[in-house]
Short mmCIF file of C-alpha atoms in Angstrom, two decimals:
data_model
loop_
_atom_site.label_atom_id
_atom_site.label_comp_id
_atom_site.label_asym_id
_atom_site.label_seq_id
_atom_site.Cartn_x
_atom_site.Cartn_y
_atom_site.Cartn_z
CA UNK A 26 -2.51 171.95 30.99
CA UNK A 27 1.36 171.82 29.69
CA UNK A 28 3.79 172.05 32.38
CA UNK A 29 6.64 174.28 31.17
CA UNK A 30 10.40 175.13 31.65
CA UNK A 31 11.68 178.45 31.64
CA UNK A 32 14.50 180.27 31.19
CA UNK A 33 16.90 181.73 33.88
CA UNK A 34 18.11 185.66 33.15
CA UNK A 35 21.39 185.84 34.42
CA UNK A 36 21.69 189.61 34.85
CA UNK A 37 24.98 191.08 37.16
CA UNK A 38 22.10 192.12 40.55
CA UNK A 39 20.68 188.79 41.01
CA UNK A 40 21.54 186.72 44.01
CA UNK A 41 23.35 183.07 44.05
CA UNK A 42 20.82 180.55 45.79
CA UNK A 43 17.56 182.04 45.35
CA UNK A 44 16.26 180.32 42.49
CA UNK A 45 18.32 177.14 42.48
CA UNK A 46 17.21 177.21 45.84
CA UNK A 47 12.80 177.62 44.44
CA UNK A 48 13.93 174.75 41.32
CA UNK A 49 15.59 172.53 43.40
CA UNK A 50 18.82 172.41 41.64
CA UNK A 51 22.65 173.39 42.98
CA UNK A 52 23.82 176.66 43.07
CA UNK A 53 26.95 177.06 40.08
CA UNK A 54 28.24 180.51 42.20
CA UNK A 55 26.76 182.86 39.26
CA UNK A 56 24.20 185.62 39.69
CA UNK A 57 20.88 184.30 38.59
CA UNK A 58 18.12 187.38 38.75
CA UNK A 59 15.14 186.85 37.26
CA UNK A 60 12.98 182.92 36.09
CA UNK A 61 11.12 183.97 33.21
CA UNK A 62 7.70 182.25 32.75
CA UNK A 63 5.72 183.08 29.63
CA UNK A 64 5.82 183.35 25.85
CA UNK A 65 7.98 186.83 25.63
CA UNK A 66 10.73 186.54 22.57
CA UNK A 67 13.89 187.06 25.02
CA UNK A 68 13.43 183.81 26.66
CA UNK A 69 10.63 181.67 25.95
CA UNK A 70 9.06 179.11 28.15
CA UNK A 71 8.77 175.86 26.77
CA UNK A 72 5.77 174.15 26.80
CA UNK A 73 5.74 170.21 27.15
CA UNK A 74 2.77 168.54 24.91
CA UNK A 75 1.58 164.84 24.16
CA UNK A 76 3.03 165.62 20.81
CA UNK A 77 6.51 166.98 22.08
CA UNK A 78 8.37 169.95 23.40
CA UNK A 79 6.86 172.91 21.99
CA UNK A 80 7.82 176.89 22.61
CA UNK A 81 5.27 178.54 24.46
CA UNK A 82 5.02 181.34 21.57
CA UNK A 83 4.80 178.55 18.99
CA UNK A 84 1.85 176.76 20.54
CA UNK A 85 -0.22 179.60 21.14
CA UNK A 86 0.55 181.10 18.00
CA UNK A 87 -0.66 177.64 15.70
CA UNK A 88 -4.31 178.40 17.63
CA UNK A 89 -4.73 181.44 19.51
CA UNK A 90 -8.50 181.04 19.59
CA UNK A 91 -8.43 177.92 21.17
CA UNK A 92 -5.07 178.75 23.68
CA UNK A 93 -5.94 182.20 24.90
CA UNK A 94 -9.73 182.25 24.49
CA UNK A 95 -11.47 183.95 21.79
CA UNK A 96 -11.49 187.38 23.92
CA UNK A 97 -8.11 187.29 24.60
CA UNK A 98 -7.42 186.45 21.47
CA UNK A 99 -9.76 189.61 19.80
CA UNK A 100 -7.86 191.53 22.24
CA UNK A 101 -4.06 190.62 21.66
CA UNK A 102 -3.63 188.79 18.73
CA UNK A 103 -1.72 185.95 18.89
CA UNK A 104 0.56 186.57 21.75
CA UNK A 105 0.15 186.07 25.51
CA UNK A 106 -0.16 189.79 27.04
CA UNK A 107 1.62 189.30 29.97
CA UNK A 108 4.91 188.09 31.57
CA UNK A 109 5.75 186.31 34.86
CA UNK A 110 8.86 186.53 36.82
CA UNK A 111 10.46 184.91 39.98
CA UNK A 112 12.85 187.82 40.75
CA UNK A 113 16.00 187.65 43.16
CA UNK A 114 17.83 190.94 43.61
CA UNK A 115 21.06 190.54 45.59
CA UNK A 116 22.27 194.16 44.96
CA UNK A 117 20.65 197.24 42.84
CA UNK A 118 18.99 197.00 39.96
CA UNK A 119 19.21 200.02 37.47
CA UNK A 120 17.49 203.49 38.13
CA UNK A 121 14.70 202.77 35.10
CA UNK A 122 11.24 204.18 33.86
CA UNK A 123 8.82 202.47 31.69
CA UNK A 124 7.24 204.10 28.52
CA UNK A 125 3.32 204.09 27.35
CA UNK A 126 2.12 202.50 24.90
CA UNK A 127 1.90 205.42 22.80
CA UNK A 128 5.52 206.41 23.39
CA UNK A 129 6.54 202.86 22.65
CA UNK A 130 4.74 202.67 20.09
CA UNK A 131 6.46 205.19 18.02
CA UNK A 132 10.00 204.90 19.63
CA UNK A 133 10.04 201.19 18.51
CA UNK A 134 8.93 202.42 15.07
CA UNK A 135 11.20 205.14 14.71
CA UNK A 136 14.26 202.45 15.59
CA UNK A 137 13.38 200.26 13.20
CA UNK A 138 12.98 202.86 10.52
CA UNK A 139 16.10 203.78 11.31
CA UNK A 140 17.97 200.11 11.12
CA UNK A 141 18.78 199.61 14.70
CA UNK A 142 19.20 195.55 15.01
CA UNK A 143 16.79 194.79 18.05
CA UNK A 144 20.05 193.65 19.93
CA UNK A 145 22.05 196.72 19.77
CA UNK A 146 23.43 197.97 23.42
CA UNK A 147 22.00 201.29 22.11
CA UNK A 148 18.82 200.83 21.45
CA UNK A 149 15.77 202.09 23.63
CA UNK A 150 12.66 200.23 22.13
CA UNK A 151 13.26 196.30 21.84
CA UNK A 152 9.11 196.32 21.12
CA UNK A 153 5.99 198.05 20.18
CA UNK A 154 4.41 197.29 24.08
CA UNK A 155 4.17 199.25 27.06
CA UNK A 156 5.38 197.73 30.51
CA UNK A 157 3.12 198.63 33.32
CA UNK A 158 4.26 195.51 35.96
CA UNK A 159 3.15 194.44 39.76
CA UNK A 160 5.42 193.02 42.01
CA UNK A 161 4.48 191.31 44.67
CA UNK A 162 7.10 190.71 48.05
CA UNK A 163 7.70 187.29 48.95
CA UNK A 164 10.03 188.47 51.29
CA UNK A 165 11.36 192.17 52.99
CA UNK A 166 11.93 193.86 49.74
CA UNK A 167 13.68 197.24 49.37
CA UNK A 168 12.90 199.63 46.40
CA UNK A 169 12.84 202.97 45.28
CA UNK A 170 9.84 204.66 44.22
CA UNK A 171 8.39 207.71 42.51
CA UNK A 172 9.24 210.91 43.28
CA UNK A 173 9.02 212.64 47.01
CA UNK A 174 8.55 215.69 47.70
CA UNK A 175 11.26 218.25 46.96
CA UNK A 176 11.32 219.58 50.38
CA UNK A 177 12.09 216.48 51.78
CA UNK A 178 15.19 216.12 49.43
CA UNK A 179 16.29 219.53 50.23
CA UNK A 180 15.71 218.60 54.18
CA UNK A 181 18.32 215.93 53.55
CA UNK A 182 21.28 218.20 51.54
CA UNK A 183 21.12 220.85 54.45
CA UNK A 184 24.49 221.64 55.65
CA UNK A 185 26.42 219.72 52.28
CA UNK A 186 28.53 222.55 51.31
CA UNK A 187 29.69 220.65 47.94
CA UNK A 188 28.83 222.41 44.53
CA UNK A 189 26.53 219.47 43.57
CA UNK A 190 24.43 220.01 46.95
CA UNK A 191 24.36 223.34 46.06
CA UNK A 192 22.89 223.22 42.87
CA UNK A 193 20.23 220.58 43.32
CA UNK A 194 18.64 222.52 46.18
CA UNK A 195 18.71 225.26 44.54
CA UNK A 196 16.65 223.36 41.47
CA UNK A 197 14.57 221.59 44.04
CA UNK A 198 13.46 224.94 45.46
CA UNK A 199 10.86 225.88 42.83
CA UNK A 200 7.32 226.12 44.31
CA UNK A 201 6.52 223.91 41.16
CA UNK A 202 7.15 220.89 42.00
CA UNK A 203 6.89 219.38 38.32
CA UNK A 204 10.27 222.03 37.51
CA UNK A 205 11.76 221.60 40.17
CA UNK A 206 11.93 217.38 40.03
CA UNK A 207 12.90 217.69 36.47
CA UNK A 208 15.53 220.44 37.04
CA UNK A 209 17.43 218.37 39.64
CA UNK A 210 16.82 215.18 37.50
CA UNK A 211 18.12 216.75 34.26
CA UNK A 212 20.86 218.03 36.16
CA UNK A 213 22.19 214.91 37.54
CA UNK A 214 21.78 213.01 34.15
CA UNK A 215 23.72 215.93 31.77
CA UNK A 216 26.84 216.62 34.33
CA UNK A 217 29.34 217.41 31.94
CA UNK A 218 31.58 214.51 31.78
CA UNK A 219 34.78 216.12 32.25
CA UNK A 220 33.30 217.27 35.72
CA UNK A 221 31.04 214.16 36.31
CA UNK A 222 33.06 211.90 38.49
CA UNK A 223 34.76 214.81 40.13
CA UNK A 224 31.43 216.76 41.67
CA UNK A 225 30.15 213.00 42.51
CA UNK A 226 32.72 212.33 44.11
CA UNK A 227 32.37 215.07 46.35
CA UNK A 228 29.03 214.84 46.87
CA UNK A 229 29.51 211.44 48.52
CA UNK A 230 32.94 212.14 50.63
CA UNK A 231 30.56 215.28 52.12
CA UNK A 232 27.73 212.82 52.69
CA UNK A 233 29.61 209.92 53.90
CA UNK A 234 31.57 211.66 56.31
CA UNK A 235 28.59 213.03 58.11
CA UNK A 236 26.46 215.45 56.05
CA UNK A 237 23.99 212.78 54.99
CA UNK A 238 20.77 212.52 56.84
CA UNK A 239 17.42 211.13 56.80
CA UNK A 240 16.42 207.78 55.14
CA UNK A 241 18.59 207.44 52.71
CA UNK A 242 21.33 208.12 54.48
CA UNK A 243 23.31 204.42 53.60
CA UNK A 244 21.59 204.03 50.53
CA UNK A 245 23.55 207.01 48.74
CA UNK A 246 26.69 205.78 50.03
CA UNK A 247 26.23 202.16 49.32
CA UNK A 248 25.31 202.80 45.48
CA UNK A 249 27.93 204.49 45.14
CA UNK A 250 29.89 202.20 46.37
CA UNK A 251 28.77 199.85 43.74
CA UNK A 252 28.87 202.67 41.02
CA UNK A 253 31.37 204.89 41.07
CA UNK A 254 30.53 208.18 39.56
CA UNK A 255 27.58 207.19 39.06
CA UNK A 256 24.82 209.91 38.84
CA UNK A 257 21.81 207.59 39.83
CA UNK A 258 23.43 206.85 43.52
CA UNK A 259 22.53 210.96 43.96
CA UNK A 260 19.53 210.70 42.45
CA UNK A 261 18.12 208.17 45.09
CA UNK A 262 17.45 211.43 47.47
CA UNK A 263 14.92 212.20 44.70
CA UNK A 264 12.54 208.99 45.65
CA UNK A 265 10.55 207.13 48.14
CA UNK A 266 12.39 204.60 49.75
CA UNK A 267 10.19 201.95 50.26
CA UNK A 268 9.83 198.50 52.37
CA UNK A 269 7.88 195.81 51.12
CA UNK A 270 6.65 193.08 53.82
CA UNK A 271 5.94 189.62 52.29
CA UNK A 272 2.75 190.10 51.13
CA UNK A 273 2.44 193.41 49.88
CA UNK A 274 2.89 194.79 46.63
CA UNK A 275 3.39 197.73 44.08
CA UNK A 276 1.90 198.65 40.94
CA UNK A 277 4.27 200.52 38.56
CA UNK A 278 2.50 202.54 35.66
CA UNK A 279 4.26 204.20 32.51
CA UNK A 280 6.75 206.98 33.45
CA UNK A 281 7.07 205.83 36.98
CA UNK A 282 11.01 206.04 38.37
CA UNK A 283 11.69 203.22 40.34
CA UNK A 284 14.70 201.07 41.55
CA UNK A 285 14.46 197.42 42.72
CA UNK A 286 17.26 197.26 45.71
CA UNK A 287 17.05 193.63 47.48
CA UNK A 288 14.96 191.32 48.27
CA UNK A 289 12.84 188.45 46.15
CA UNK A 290 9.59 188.88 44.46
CA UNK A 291 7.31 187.82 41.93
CA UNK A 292 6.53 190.31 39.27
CA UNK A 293 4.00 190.01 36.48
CA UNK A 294 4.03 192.97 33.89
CA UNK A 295 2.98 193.09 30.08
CA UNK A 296 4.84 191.13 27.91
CA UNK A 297 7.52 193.73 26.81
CA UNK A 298 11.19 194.50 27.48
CA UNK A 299 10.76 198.19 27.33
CA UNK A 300 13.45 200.03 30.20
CA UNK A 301 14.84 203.49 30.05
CA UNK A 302 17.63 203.73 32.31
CA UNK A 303 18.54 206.57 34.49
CA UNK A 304 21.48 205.18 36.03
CA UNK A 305 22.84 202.73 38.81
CA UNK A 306 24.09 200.61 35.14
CA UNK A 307 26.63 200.17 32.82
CA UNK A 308 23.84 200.04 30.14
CA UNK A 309 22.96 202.78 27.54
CA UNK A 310 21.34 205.85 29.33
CA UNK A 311 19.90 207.82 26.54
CA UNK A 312 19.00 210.69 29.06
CA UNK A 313 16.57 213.26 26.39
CA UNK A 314 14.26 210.14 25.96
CA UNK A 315 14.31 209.62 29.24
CA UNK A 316 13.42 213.00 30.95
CA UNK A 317 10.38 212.96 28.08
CA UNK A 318 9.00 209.96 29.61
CA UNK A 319 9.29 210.34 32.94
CA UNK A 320 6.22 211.29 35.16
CA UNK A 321 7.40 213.92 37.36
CA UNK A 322 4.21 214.17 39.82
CA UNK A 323 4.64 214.12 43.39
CA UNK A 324 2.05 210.60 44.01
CA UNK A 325 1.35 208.13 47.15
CA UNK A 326 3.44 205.50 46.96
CA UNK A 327 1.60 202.74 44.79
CA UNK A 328 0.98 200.11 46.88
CA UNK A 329 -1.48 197.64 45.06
CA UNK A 330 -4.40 196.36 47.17
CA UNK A 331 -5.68 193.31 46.64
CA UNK A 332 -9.67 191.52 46.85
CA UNK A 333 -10.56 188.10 47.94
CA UNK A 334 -12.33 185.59 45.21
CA UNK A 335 -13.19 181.51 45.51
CA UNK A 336 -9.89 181.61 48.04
CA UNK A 337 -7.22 183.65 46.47
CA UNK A 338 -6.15 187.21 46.95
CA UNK A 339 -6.02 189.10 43.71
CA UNK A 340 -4.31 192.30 42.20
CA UNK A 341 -6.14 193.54 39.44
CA UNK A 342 -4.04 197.15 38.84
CA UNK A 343 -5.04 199.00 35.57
CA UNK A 344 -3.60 197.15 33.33
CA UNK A 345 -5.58 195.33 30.71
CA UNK A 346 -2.90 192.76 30.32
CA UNK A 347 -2.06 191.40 33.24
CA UNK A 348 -4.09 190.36 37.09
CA UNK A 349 -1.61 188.64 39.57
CA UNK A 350 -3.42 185.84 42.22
CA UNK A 351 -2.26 184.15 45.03
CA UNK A 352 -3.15 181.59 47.15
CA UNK A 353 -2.07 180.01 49.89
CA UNK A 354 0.45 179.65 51.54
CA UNK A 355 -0.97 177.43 53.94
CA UNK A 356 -3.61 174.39 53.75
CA UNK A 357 -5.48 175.08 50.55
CA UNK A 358 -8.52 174.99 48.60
CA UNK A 359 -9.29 177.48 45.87
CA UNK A 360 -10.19 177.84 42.25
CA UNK A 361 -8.09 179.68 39.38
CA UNK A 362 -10.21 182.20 37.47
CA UNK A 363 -11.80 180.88 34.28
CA UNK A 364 -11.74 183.99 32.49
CA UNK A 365 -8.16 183.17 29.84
CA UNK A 366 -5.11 181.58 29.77
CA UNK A 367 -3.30 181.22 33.29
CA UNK A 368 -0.05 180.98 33.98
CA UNK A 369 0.73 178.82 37.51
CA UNK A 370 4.04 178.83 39.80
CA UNK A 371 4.28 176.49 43.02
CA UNK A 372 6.71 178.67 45.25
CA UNK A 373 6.82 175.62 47.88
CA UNK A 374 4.27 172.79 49.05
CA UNK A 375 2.50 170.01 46.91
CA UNK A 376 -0.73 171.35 45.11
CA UNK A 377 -3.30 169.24 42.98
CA UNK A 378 -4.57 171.18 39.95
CA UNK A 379 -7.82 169.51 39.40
CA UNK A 380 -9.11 169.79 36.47
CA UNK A 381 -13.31 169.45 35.48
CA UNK A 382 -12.39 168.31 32.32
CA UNK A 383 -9.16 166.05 31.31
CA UNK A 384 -6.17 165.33 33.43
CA UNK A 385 -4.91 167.02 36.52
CA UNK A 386 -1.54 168.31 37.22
CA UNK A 387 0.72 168.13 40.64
CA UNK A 388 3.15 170.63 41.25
CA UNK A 389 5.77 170.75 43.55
CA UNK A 390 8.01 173.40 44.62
CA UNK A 391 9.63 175.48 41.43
CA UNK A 392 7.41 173.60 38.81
CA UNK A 393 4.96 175.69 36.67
CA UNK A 394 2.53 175.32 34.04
CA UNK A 395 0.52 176.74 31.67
CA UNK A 396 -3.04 176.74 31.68
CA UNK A 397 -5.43 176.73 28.38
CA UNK A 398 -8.46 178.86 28.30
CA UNK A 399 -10.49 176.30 26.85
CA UNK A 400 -9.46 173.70 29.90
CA UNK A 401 -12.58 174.60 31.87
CA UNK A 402 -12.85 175.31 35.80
CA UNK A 403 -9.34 174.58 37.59
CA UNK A 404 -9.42 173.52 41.28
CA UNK A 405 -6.27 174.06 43.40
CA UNK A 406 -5.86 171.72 46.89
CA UNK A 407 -3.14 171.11 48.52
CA UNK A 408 -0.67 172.61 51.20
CA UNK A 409 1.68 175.13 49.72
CA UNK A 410 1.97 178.19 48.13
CA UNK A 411 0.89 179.39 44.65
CA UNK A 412 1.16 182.19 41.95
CA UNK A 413 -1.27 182.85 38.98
CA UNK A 414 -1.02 185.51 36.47
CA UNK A 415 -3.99 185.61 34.26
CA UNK A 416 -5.13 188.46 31.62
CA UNK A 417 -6.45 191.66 32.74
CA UNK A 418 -9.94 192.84 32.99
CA UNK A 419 -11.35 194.11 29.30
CA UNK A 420 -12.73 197.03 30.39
CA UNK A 421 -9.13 198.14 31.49
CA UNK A 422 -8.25 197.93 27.59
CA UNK A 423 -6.52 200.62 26.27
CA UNK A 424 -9.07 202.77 23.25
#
């Protein structure tokens, strides 16, 4: 076991305290959004060995066999599959979709064919991995999430007089519901820009002043608030709003739109840095790639449900890279699965990670580490609260 440090994502929507608050260290007054645990090329953990510091990628990558387990290994390659995150949202995060691996695949090819340095604002595909993730409330955590049903949205824009209103009911009155979503979505993301800001605008002094309705009635006026002329603060009234209780969680496949809005979580995804945006960003929004990947189905919202194993409660969603566990919080006593290299996060308590074979590890609140598959059976007492992310379940593999 090598405990690790990890890197801090300062990103514009992440709240003040949160995470100084989880490490134990002062708040400097700047946004800090997501703690980034795992071996992903944007920001490393790094791994601390009885030979010295050593990044996460580098150690697994000098004996993959040994460090993620032969299967893993045959699976992945020399790479861990999946990321973990301690996120803290203090205001919106973009309007984004995820490609699959197919589609990112090809658009990560295609970009480097084409000479676009990985760090160009511009560029869509940073990888050649999909980015199916589960996150996992540790708090009440607002989101938006897949697509409702038009009705619903057209329930909402009765009596908004305002050429914008106008038009997206009329899209959003197709009796296909796959045309009419990507009507109104296409709409709202090719407003011409000398009329952008202008029909926006409108939209929201109609809807502010009384016309809005239903729940999403502050959430359109708040984002655009924060965005001005923004396109994705309209394009809320196409989603689910959601509330997440501590607790409960969603699972987030390829093509699904979705908006984190406040709140703090732990997500755990596959390792990739794939996002298409739709909006609610300064960022690029290339808006044709987009509207290709994007699911337009009408679905349930996708709450994750989890089983109960040797005292944790896991998520295993399909997704070959990744299962999320938890235990605690509380007084406990519970064992982390054997089955790969494990990831470990101690959100608050003291916790003994006993080990059957060499030295144990205690973690306190904020500290992680990273677990070996060839350290054998890992015992977990203590009184606290923990988070494991582990590999995903090989018959979820992709052909």
């Amino acid at each position: 076991m090598h405990r690790l440090t990890n890197r801090v994502r300062p990103y514009a929507w992440g709240a003040r305290a949160a995470i100084p608050r989880l490490l134990g260290t002062e708040p400097d007054g700047s946004p800090q959004a997501e703690l980034w645990l795992g071996a992903h090329h944007g920001a490393p953990s790094t791994a601390h060995c009885d030979g010295g510091d050593r990044l996460l990628p580098d150690l697994i990558s000098a004996d993959p066999h040994r460090v993620l387990g032969h299967g893993t290994a045959e699976r992945f390659g020399s790479r861990l599959p999946y990321l973990l995150k301690y996120l803290a949202a203090e205001a919106p995060l973009s309007l984004q979709v995820h490609p699959d691996a197919e589609r990112a695949r090809a658009g990560f090819e295609a970009e480097e064919r084409a000479g676009i340095p990985l760090d160009a604002p511009h560029r869509n595909y940073r990888d050649p991995h999909h980015k199916p993730e589960l996150l996992l409330a540790l708090e009440p955590f607002e989101a938006l999430c897949g697509f409702r049903e038009p009705a619903a949205t057209v329930a909402d824009l009765i009596g908004l007089d305002n050429d914008l209103a106008t038009a997206l009911r009329d899209d959003l009155s197709d009796s296909d519901t796959h045309a009419a979503l990507r009507a109104a979505l296409t709409r709202l993301l090719t407003l011409p820009a000398s009329d952008r800001c202008r029909m926006i605008e409108e939209f929201v002094r109609e809807w502010s002043g009384g016309g809005g309705r239903g729940p999403h009635a502050e959430i359109v006026t708040d984002l655009a608030a924060r965005y001005p002329g923004d396109p994705g603060a309209v394009a809320a009234l196409l989603l689910n709003r959601v509330t997440l209780w501590p607790g409960q969680a969603l699972f987030l496949p390829a093509g699904n739109m979705h908006a984190y809005l406040q709140g703090t979580a732990v997500e755990v995804m596959a390792s990739s840095d794939n996002v298409l945006r739709a909006g609610l960003t300064a960022k690029h929004v290339d808006a044709p790639e987009l509207l290709d990947v994007v699911d337009f189905s009408v679905l349930p919202i996708p709450y994750a449900q989890p089983g109960f194993l040797d005292g944790r409660r896991e998520f295993r969603p399909a997704a070959p890279e990744f299962a999320l566990h938890e235990i605690g919080p509380g007084r406990i006593t519970a064992h982390l699965p054997g089955d790969g290299p494990t990831v470990v996060l101690a959100l608050h308590g003291t916790v003994d990670l006993v080990a059957e074979v060499g030295e144990g590890v205690t973690l306190g609140r904020g500290e992680s580490v990273f677990v070996q598959a060839d350290s054998g059976p890992i015992k977990v007492e203590g009184h606290g609260h923990v988070i494991a992310a582990t590999v995903g379940d090989h018959e979820r593999a992709r052909v």
